[in-house]
mmCIF file of C-alpha atoms in Angstrom:
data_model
loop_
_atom_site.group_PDB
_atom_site.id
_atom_site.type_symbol
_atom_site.label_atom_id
_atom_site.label_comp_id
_atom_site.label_asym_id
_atom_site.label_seq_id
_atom_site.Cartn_x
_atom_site.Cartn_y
_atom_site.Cartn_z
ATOM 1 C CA UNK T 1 23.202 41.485 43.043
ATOM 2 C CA UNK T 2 21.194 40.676 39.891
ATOM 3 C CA UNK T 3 22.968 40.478 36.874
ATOM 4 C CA UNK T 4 20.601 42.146 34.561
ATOM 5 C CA UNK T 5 22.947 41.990 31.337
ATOM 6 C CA UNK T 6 22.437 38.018 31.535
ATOM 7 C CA UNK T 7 18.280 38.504 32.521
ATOM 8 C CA UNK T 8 17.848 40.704 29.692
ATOM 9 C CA UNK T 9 20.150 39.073 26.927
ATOM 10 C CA UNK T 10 18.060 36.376 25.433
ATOM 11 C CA UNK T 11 15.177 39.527 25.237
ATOM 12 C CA UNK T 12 17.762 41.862 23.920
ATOM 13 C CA UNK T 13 18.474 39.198 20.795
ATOM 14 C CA UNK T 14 15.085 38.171 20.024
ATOM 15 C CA UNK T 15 13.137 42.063 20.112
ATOM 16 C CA UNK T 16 16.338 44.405 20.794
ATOM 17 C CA UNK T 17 16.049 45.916 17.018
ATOM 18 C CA UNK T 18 12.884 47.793 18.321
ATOM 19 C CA UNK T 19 14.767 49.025 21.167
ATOM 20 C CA UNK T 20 11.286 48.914 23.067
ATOM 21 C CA UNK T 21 12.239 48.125 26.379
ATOM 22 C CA UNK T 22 9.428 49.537 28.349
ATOM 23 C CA UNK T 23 7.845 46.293 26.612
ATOM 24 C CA UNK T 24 10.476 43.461 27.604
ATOM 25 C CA UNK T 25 9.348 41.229 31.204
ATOM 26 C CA UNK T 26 11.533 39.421 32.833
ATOM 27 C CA UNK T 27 10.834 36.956 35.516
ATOM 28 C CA UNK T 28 12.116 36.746 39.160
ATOM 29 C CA UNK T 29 12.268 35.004 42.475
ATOM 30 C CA UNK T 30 10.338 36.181 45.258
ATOM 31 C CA UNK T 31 13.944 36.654 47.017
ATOM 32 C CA UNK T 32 15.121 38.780 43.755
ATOM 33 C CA UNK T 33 12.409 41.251 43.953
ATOM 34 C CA UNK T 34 12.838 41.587 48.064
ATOM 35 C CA UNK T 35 16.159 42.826 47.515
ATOM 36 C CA UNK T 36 15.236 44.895 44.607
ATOM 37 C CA UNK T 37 12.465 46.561 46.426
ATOM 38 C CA UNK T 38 10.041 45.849 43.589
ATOM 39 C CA UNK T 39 7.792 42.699 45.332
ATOM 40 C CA UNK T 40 4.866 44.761 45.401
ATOM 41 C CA UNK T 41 4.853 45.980 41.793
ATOM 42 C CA UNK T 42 5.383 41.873 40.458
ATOM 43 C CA UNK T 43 2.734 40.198 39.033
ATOM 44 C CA UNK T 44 2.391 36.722 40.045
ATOM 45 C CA UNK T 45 2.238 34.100 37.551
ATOM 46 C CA UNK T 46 0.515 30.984 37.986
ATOM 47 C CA UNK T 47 3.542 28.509 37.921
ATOM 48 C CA UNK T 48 4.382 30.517 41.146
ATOM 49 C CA UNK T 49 6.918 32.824 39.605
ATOM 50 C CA UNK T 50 6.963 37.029 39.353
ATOM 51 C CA UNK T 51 7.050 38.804 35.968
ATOM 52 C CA UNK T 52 7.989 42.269 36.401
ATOM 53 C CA UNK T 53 8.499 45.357 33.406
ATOM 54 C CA UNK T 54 12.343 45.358 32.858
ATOM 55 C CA UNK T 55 12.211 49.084 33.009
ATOM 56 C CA UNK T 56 11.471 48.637 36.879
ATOM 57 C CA UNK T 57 14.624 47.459 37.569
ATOM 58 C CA UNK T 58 16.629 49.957 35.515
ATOM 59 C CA UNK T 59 15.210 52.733 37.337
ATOM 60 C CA UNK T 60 16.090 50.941 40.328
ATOM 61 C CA UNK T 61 19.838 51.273 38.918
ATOM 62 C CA UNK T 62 19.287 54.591 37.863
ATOM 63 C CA UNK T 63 19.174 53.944 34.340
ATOM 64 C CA UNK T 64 17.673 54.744 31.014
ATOM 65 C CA UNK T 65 16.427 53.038 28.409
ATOM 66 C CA UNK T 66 18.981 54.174 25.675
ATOM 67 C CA UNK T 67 21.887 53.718 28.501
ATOM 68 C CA UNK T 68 20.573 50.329 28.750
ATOM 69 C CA UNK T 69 20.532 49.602 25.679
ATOM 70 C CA UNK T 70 23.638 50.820 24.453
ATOM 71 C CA UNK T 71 25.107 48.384 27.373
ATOM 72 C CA UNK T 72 23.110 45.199 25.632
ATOM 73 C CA UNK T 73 24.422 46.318 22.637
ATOM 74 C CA UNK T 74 28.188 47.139 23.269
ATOM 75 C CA UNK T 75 28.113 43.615 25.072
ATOM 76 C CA UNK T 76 26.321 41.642 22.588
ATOM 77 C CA UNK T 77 27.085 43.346 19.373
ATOM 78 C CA UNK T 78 24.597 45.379 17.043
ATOM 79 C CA UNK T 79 21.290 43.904 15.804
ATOM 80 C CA UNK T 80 19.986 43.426 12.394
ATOM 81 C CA UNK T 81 16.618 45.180 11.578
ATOM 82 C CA UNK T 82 13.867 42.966 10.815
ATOM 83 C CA UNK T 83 14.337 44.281 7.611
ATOM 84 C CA UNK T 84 17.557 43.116 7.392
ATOM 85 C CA UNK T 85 17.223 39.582 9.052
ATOM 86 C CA UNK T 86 14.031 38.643 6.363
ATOM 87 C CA UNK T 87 16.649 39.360 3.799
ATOM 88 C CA UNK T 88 19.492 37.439 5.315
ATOM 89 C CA UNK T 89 17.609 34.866 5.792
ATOM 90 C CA UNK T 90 16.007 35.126 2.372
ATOM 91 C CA UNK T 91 19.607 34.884 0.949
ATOM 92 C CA UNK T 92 20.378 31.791 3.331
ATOM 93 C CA UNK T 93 17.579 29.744 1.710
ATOM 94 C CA UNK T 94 18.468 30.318 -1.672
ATOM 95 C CA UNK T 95 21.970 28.805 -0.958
ATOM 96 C CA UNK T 96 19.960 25.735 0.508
ATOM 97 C CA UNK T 97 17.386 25.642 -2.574
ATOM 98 C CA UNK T 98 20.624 25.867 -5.025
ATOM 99 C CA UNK T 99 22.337 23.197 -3.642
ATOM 100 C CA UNK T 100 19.317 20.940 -2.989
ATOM 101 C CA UNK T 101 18.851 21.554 -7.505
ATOM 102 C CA UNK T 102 22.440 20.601 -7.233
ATOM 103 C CA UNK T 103 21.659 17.153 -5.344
ATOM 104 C CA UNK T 104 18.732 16.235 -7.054
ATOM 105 C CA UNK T 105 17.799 14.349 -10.665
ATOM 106 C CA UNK T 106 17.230 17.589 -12.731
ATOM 107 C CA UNK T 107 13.877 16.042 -13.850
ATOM 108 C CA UNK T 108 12.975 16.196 -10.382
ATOM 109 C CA UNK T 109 14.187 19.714 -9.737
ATOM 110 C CA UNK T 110 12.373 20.672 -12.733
ATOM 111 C CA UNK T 111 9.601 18.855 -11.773
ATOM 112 C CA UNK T 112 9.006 20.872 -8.503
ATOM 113 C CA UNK T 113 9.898 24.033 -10.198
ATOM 114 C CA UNK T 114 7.035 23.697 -12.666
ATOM 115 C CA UNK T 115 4.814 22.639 -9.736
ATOM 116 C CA UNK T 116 5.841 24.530 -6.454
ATOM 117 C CA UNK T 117 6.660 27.756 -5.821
ATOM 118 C CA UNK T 118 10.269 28.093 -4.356
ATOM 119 C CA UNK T 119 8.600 29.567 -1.269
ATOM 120 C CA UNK T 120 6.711 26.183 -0.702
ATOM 121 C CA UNK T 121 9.987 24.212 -1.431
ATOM 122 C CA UNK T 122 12.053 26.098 0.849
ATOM 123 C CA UNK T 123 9.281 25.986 3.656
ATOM 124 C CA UNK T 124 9.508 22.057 3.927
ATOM 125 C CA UNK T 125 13.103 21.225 2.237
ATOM 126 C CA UNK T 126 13.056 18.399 4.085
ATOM 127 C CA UNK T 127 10.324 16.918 2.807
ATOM 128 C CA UNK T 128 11.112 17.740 -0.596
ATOM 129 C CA UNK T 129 14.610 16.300 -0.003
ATOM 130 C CA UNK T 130 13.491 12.984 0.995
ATOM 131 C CA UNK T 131 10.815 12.349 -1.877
ATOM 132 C CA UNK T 132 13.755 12.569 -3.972
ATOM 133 C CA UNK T 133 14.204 9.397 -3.386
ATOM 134 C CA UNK T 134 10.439 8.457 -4.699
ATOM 135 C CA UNK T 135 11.343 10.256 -8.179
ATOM 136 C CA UNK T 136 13.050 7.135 -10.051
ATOM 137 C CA UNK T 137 11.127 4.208 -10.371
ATOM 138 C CA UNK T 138 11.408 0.814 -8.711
ATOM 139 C CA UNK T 139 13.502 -1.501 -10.843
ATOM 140 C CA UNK T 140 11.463 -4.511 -9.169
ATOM 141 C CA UNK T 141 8.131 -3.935 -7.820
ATOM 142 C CA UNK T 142 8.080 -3.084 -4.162
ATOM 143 C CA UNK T 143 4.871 -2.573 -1.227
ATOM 144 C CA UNK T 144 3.592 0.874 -0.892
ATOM 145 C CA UNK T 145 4.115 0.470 2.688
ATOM 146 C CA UNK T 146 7.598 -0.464 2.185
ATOM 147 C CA UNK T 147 7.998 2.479 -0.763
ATOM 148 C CA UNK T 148 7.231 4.851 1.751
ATOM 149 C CA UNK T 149 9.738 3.551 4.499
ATOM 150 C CA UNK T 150 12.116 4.098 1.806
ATOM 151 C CA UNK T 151 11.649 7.184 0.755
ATOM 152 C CA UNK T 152 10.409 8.906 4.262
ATOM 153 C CA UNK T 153 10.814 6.931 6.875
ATOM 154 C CA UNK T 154 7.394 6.383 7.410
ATOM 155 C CA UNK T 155 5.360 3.109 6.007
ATOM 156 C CA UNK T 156 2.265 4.906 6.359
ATOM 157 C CA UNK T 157 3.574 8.186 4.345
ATOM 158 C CA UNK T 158 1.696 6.947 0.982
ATOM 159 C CA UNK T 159 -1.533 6.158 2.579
ATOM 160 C CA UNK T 160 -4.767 7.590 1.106
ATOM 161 C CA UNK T 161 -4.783 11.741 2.249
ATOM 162 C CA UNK T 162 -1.450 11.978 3.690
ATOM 163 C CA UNK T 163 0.797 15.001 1.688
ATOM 164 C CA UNK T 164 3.335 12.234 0.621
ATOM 165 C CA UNK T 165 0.587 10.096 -1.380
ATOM 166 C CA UNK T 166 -0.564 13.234 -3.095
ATOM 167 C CA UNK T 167 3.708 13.978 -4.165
ATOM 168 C CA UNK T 168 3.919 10.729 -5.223
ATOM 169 C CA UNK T 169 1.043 10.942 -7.450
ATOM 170 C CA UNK T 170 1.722 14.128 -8.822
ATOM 171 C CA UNK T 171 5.581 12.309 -9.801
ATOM 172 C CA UNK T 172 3.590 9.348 -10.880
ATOM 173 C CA UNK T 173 1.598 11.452 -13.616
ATOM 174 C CA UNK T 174 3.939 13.653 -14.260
ATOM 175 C CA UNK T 175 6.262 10.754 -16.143
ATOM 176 C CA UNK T 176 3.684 8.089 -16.685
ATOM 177 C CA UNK T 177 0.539 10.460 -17.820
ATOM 178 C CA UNK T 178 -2.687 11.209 -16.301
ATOM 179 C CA UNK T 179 -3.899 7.705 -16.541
ATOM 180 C CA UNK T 180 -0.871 6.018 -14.530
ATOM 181 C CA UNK T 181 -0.892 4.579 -11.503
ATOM 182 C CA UNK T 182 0.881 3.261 -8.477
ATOM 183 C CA UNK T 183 0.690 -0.240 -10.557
ATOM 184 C CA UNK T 184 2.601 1.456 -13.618
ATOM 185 C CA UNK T 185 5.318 2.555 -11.161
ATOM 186 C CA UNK T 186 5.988 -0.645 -10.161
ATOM 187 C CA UNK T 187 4.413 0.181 -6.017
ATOM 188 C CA UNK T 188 1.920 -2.202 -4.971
ATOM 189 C CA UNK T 189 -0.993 -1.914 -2.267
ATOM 190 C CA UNK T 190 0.129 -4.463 1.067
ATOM 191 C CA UNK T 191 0.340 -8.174 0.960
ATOM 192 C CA UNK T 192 -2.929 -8.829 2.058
ATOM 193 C CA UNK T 193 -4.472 -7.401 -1.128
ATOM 194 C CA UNK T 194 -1.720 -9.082 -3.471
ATOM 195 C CA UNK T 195 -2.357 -12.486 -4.489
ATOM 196 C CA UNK T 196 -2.676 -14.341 -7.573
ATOM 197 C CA UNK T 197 -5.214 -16.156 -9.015
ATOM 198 C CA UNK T 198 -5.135 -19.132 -11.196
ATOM 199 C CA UNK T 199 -6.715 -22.129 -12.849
ATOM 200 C CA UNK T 200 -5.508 -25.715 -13.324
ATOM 201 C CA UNK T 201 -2.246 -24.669 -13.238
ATOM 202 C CA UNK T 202 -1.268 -26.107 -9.364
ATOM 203 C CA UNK T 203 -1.140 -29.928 -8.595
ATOM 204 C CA UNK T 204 -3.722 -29.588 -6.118
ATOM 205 C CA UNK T 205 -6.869 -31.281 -5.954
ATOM 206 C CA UNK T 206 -8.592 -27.729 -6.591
ATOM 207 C CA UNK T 207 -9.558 -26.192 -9.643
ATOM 208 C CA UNK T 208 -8.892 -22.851 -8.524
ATOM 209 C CA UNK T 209 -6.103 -21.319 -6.070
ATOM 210 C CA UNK T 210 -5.225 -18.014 -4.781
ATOM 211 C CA UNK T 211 -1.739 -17.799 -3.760
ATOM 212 C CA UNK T 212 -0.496 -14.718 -1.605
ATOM 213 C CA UNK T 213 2.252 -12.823 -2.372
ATOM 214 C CA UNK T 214 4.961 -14.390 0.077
ATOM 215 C CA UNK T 215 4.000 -17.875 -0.825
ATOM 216 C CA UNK T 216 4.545 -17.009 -4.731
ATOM 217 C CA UNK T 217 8.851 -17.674 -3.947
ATOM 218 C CA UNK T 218 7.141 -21.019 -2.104
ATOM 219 C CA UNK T 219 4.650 -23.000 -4.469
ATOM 220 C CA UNK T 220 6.326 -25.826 -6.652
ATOM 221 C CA UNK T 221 5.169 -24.349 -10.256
ATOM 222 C CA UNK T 222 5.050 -26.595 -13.496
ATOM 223 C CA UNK T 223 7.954 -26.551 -16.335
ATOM 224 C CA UNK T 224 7.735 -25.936 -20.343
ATOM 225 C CA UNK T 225 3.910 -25.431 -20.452
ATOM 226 C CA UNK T 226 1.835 -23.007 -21.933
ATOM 227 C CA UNK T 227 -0.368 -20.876 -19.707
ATOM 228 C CA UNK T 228 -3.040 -18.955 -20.724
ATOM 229 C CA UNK T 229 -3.442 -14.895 -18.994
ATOM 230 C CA UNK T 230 -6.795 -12.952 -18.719
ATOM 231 C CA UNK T 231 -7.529 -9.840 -17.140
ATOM 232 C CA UNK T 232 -11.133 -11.016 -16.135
ATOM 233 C CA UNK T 233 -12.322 -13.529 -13.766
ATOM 234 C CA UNK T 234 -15.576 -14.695 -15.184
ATOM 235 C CA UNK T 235 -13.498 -15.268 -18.479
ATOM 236 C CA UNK T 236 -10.888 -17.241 -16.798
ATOM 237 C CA UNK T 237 -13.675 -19.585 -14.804
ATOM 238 C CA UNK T 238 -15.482 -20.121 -18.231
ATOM 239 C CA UNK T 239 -12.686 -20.975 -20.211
ATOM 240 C CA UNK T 240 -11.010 -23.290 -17.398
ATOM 241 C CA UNK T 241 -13.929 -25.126 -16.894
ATOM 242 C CA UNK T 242 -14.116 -25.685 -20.522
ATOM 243 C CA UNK T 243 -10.437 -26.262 -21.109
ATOM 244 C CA UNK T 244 -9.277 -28.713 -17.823
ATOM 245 C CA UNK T 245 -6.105 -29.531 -19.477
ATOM 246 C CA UNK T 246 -5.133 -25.998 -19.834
ATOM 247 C CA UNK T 247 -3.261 -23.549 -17.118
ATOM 248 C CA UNK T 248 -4.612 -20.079 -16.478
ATOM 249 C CA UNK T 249 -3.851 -17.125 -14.625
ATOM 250 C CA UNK T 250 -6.461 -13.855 -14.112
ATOM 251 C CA UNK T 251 -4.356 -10.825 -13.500
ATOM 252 C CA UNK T 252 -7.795 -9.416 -12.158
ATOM 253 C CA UNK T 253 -7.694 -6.266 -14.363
ATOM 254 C CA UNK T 254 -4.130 -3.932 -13.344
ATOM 255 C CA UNK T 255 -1.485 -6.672 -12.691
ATOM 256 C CA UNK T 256 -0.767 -7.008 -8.931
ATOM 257 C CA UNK T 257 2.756 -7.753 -7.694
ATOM 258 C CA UNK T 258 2.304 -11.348 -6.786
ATOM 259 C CA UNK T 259 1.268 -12.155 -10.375
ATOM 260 C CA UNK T 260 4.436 -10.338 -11.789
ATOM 261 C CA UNK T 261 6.117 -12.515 -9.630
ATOM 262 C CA UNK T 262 4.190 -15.856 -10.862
ATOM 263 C CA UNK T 263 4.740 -14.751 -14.213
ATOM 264 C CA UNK T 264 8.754 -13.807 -13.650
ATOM 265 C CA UNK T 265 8.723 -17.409 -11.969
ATOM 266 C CA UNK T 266 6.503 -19.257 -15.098
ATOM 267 C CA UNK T 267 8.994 -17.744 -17.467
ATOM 268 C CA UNK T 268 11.763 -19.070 -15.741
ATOM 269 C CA UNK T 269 10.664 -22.430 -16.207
ATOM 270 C CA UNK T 270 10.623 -21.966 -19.629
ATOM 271 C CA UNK T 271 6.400 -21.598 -20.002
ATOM 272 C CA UNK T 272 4.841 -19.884 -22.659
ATOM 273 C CA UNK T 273 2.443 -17.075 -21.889
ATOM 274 C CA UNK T 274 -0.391 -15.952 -23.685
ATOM 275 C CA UNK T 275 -2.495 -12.809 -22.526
ATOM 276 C CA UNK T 276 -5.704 -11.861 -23.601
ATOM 277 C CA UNK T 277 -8.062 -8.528 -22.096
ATOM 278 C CA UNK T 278 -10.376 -6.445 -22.918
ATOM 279 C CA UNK T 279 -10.300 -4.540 -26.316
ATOM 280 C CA UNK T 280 -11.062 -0.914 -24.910
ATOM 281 C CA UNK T 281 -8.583 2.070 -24.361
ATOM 282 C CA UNK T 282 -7.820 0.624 -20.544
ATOM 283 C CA UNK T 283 -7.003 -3.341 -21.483
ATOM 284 C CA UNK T 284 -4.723 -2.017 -23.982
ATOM 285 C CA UNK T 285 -2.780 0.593 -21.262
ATOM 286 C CA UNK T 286 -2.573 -2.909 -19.304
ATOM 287 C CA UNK T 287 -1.839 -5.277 -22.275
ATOM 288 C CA UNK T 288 1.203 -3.027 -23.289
ATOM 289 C CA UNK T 289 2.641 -2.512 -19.486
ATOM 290 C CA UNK T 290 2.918 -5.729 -19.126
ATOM 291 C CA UNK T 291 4.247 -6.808 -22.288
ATOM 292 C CA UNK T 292 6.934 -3.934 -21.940
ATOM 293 C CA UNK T 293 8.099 -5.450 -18.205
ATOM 294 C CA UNK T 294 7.674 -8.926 -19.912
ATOM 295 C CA UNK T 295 8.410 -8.679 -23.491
ATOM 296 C CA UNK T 296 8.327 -12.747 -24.010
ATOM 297 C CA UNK T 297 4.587 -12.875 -23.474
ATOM 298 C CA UNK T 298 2.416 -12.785 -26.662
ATOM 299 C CA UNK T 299 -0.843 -11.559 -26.827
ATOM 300 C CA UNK T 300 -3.586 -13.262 -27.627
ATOM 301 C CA UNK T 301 -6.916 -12.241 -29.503
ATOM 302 C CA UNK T 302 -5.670 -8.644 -29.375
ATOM 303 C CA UNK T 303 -4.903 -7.190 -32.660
ATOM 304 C CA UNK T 304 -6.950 -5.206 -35.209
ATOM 305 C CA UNK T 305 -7.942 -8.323 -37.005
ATOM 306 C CA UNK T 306 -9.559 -9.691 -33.578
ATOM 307 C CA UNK T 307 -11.561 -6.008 -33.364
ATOM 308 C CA UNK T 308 -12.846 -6.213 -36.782
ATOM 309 C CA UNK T 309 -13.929 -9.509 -36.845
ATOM 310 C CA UNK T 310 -15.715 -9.283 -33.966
ATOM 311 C CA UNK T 311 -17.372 -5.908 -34.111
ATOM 312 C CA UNK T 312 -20.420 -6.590 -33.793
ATOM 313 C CA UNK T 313 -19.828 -7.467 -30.139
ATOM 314 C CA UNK T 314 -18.204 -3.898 -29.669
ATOM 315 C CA UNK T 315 -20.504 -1.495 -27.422
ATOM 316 C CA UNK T 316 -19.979 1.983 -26.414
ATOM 317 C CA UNK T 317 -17.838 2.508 -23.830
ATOM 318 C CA UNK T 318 -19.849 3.880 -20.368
ATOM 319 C CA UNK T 319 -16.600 4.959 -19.130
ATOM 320 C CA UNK T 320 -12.861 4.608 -20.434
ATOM 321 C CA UNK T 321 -9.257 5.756 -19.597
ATOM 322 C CA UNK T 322 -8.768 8.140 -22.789
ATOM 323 C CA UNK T 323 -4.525 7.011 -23.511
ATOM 324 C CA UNK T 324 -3.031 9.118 -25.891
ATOM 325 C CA UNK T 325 -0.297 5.858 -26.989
ATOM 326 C CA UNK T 326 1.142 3.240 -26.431
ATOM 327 C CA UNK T 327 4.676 1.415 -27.347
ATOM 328 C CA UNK T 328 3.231 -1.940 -28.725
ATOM 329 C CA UNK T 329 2.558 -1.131 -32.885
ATOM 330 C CA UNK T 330 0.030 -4.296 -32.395
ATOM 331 C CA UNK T 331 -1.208 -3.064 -29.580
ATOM 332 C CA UNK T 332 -1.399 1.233 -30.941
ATOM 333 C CA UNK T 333 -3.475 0.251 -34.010
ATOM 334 C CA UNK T 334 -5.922 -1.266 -32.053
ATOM 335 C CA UNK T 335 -5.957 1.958 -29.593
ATOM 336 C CA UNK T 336 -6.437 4.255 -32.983
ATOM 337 C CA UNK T 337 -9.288 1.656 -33.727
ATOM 338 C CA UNK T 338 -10.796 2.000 -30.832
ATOM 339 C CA UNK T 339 -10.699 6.279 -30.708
ATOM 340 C CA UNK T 340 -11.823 6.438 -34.133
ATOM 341 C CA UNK T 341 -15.148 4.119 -33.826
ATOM 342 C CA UNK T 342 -15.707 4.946 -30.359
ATOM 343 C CA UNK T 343 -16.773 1.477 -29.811
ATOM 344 C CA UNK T 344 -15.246 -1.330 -27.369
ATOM 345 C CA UNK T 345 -15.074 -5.054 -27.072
ATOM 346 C CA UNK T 346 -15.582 -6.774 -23.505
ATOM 347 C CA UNK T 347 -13.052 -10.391 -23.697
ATOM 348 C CA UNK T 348 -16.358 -11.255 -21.414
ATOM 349 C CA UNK T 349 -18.305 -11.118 -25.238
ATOM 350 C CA UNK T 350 -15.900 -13.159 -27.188
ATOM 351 C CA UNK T 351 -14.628 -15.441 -24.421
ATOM 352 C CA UNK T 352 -15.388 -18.772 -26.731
ATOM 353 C CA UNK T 353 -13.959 -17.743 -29.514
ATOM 354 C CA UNK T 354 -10.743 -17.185 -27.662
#
């Protein structure tokens, strides 16, 4: 005999609050419904089985639908209303969204707050949970692709159009400004792309050598020298062909993770750095980054004196970060300079003076 209480349970939990049962469908074996009576009133599905109305086989027991269902209910207990269940559930997810505040860096909780609804929060927690992680920033600079293994379990999480790149950004501006980037948060594009450049500074037979990032641990590097920084490449090749006896390094505009590494490594060895860049709102952002992860480097050609004595090199600026300040005091009256005249110098226009 057919235990209907167990065919009908599973229904009875997930729809029983609308006490519909004329509605509910059940599905039998073609043996079932021959000793049921009901084979010719079964509809036969395509995976070979029979769906039949539930209320068929009450009748067949001489039953009603409210009999039936106070049976279901006196066996499995009263049902919430859906009513009822939005708000329990409602009241279950605030729990979770308290204690997840709870768990979290209250910058970052109020960080989502200002930027998310708690609907959206709640509807991924999960994801929220884990970019948690991606809220304080590296200590050492790290690969994007391993950033994102880090912080979700995914090395491909960060890339270009994926959700997690555009929380990451969002965290990124939110403490660094508009204008930073995954370079100001210490995250770096993959190994391929990071390598450093340099100038007479190797005892190779070349002028000029590009060393990738896992060979920057590797290369033998020279002791107590200066070495001269620029952010652009044509500057660098002009000034090293000039200069053979001197040692430079292009940081290639935002300074790439292998070149913080040269540099960590040149400072270790006692060198003295010397940076120079562009004098425009952007090559100061870089100039004071880098001098606050590397405070022993001194700039170079990048004061107010340098921007006044050379304005008439200074053009307008086609496009330009706008940076509202900086920490260097060198560095910020050269930035209010700049605002207030409008005007910008290219290192590419006063490269031999340098």
């Amino acid at each position: 005999m057919i235990d209907w209480h167990a065919l009908t349970r599973d229904l009875y939990l997930e729809k029983g609050e609308d006490q519909q049962l004329k509605n509910w469908r059940v599905t039998l074996t073609k043996a079932d419904l021959l000793d049921l009576g009901l084979l010719t009133k079964a509809k036969l599905d395509k995976d070979g089985n029979y769906s039949i109305p539930c209320y068929q086989i009450f009748k067949q027991y001489d039953q009603s639908s409210a009999e039936v269902y106070q049976e279901l209910e006196n066996k499995y207990g009263p049902l919430l209303s859906k009513k009822d269940r939005r708000k329990q559930k409602a009241s279950a997810d605030q729990v979770k969204l308290d204690m997840f505040k709870e768990d979290v860096a209250p910058a970052y909780a109020a960080f989502l707050a200002e930027n998310f609804s708690e609907k959206q929060i709640i509807s991924d927690l999960p994801f929220y949970q884990k970019m948690a992680k991606g809220w304080e920033k590296p200590v050492e600079g790290v690969l994007l692709p391993t950033f994102a293994l880090q912080v979700l379990g995914d090395p491909h999480a960060f890339d270009r159009g994926r959700r997690g790149r555009g929380l990451l950004e969002k965290i990124i501006q939110a403490q660094l400004g508009e204008e930073g980037t995954l370079e100001d948060f210490n995250v770096y594009p993959d190994q391929l792309y990071n390598f450093a450049m340099t100038a007479n500074l190797l005892d190779t037979p070349l002028t000029y050598d590009i060393i990738a990032l896992p060979d920057i641990d590797q290369i033998a590097l020279p002791e107590k020298i200066k070495a001269y920084l620029h952010e652009n490449s044509g500057v660098t090749t002009a000034l090293a062909s000039k200069f053979s006896d001197r040692a430079f390094v292009c940081t290639g505009g935002q300074v790439n993770l292998a070149t913080k590494k040269l540099i960590k490594r040149l400072l270790a060895n006692s060198c003295q750095l010397y940076y120079s860049g562009d004098l425009d709102q952007s090559g100061i952002k870089i100039a004071d980054n880098l001098l606050l992860e590397f405070p022993e480097i001194h700039l170079l050609n990048m004061d107010l004196k340098t921007y006044k004595e050379h304005y008439q090199a200074s053009v307008p600026p086609v496009k330009d970060k706008q940076i509202k300040e900086v920490e260097n005091p060198d560095l910020q009256e050269v930035l209010t300079e700049i605002q207030k005249k409008k005007r910008v110098i290219f290192e590419e226009a006063i490269h031999e003076f340098l």
